[in-house]
XYZ file of N, CA, C and O in Angstrom:
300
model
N 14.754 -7.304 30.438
C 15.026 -6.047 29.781
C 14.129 -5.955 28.540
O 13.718 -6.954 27.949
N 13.742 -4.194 28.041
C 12.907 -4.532 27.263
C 13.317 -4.519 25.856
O 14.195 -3.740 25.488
N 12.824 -5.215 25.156
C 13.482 -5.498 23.849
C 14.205 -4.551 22.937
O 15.243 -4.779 22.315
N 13.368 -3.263 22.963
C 13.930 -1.596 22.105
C 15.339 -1.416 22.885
O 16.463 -1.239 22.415
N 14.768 -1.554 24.678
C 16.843 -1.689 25.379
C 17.781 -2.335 24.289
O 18.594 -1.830 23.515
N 17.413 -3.512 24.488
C 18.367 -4.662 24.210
C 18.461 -3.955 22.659
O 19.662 -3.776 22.459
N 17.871 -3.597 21.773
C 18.371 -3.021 20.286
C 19.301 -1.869 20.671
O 20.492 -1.932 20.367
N 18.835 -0.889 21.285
C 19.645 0.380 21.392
C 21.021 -0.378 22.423
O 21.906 -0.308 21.571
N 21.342 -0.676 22.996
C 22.330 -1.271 23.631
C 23.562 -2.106 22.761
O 24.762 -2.076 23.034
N 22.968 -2.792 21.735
C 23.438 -3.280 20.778
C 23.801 -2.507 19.924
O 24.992 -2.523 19.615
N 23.202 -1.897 19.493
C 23.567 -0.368 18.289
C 24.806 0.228 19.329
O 25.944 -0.106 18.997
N 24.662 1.177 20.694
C 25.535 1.669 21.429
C 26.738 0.971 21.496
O 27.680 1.738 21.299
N 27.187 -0.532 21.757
C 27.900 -1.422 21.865
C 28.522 -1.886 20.487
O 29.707 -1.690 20.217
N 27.862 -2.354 19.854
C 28.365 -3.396 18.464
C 28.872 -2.371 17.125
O 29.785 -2.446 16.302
N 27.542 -1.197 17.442
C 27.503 -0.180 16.197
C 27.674 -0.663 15.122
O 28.470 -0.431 14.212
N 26.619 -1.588 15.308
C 25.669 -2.919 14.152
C 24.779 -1.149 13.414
O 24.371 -0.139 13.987
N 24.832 -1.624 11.774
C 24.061 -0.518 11.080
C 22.671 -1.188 11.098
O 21.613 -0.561 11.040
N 22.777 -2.443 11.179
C 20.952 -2.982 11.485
C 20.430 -2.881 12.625
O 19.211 -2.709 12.652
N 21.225 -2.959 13.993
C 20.776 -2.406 14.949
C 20.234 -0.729 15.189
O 19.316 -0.178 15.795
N 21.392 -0.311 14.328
C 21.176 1.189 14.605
C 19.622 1.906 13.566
O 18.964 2.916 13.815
N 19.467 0.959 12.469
C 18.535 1.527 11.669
C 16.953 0.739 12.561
O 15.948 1.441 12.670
N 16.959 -0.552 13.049
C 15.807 -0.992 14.239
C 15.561 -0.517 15.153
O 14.409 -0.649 15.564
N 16.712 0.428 16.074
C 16.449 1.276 16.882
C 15.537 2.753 15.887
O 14.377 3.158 15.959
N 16.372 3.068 15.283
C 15.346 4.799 14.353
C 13.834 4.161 13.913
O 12.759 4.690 14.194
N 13.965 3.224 13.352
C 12.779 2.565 12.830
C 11.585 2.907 14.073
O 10.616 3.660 13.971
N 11.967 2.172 15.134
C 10.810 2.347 16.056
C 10.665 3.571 17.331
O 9.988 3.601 18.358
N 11.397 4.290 16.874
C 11.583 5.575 17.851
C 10.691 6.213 16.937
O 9.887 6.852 17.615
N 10.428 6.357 15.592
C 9.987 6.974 14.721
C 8.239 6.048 14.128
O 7.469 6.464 13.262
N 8.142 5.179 14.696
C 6.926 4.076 14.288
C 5.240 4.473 14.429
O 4.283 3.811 14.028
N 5.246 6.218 15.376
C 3.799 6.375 14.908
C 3.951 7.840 14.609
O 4.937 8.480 14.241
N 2.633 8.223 14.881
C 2.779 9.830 14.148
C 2.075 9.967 16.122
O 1.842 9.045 16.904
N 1.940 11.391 16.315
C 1.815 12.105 17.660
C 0.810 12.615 17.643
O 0.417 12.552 16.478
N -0.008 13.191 18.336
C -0.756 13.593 18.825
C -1.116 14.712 17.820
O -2.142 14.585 17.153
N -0.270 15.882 17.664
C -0.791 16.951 16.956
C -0.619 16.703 15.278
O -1.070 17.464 14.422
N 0.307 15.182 14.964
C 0.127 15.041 13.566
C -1.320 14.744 13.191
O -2.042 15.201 12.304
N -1.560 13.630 14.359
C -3.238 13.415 14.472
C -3.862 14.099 13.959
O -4.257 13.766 12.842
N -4.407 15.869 14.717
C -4.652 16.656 14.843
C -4.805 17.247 13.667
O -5.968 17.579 13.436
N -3.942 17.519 12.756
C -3.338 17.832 11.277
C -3.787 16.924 10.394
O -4.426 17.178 9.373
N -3.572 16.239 10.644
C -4.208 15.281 9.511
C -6.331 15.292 9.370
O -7.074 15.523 8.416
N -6.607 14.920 10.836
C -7.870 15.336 11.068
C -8.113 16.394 10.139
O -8.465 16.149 8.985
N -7.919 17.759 10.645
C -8.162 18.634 9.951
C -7.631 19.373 8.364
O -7.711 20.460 7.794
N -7.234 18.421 8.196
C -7.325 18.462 7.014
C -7.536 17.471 5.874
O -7.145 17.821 4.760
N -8.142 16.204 6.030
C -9.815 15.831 6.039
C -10.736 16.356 5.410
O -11.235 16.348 4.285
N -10.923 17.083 6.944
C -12.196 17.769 7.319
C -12.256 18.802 6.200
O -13.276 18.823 5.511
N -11.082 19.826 5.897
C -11.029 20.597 5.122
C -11.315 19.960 3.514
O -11.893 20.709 2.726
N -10.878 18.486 3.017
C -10.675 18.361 1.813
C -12.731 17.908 2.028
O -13.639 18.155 1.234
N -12.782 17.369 3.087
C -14.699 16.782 2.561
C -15.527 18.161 2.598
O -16.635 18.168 2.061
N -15.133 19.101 3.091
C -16.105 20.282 3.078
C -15.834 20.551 1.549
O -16.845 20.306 0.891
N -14.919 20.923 0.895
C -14.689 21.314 -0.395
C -15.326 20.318 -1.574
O -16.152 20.496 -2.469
N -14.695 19.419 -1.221
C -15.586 18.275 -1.449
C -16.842 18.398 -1.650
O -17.134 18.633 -2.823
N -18.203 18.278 -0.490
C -19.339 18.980 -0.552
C -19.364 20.215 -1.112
O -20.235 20.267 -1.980
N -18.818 21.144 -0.987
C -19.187 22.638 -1.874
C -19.020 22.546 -3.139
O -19.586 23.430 -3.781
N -18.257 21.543 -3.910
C -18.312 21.218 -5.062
C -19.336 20.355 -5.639
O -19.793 20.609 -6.753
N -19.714 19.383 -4.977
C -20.491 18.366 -5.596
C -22.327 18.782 -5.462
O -23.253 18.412 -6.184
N -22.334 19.751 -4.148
C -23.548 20.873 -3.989
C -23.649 21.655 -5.156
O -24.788 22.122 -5.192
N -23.191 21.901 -5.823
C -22.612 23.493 -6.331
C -23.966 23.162 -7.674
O -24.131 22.033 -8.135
N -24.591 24.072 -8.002
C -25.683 24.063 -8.963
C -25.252 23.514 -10.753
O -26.153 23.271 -11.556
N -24.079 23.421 -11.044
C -23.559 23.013 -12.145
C -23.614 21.883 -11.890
O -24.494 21.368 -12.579
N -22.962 20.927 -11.017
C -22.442 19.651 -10.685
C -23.690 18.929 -10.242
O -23.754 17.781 -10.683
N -24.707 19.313 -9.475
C -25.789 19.168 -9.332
C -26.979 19.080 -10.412
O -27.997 18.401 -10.283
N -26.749 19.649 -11.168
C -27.586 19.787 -12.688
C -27.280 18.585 -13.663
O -28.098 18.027 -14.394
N -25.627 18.232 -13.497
C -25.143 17.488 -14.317
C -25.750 16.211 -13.917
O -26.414 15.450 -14.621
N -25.301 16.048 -12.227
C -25.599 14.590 -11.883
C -26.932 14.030 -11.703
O -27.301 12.862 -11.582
N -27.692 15.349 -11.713
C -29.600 14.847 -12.093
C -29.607 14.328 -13.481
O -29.993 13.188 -13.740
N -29.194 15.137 -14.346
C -28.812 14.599 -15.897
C -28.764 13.131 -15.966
O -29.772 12.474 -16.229
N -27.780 12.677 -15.769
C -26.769 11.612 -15.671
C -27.955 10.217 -15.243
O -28.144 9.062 -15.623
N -28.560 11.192 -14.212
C -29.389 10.110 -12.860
C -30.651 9.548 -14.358
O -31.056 8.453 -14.747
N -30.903 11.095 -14.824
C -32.246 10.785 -15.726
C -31.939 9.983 -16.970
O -32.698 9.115 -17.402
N -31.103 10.226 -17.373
C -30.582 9.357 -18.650
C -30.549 8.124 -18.403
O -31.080 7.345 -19.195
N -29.960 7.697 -17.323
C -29.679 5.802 -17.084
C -31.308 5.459 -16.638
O -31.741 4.307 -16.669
N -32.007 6.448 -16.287
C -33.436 5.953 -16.026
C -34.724 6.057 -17.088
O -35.762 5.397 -17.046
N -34.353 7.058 -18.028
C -35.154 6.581 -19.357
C -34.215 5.774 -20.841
O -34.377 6.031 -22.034
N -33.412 4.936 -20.317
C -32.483 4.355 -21.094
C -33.632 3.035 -21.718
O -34.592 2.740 -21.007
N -33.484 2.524 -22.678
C -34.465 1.322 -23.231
C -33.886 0.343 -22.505
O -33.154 0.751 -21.604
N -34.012 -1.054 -22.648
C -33.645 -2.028 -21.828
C -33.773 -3.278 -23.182
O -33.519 -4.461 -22.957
């Protein structure tokens, strides 16, 4: 028998609260297909913004700045 049986059987039977919380535990142990999905895309959404910010001609101006300063710095 397979082991999640043998927990839920035990929870059904004993109505053990550690059985019953090892059974929810792993009925609940990944995310699905369309959380996947969701999560992916929104990602995708935070690195595009991401790029449109760090593109963006201010942020771009700054970080040439930044680049030139540590490169005519004395030593």
């Amino acid at each position: 028998m397979k082991q999640w049986v043998r927990a839920r059987v035990r929870a059904l039977v004993c109505g053990a609260r550690t059985a019953r919380w090892q059974v929810a535990r792993r009925r609940d142990a990944g995310m699905v297909t369309s959380e996947y999905a969701m999560g992916i895309v929104a990602a995708v959404a935070f690195a595009v913004a991401l790029y449109k910010v760090v593109t963006s001609g201010a942020v771009s101006a700054e970080l040439q700045g930044i680049v030139k300063r540590a490169l005519d710095a004395r030593m």
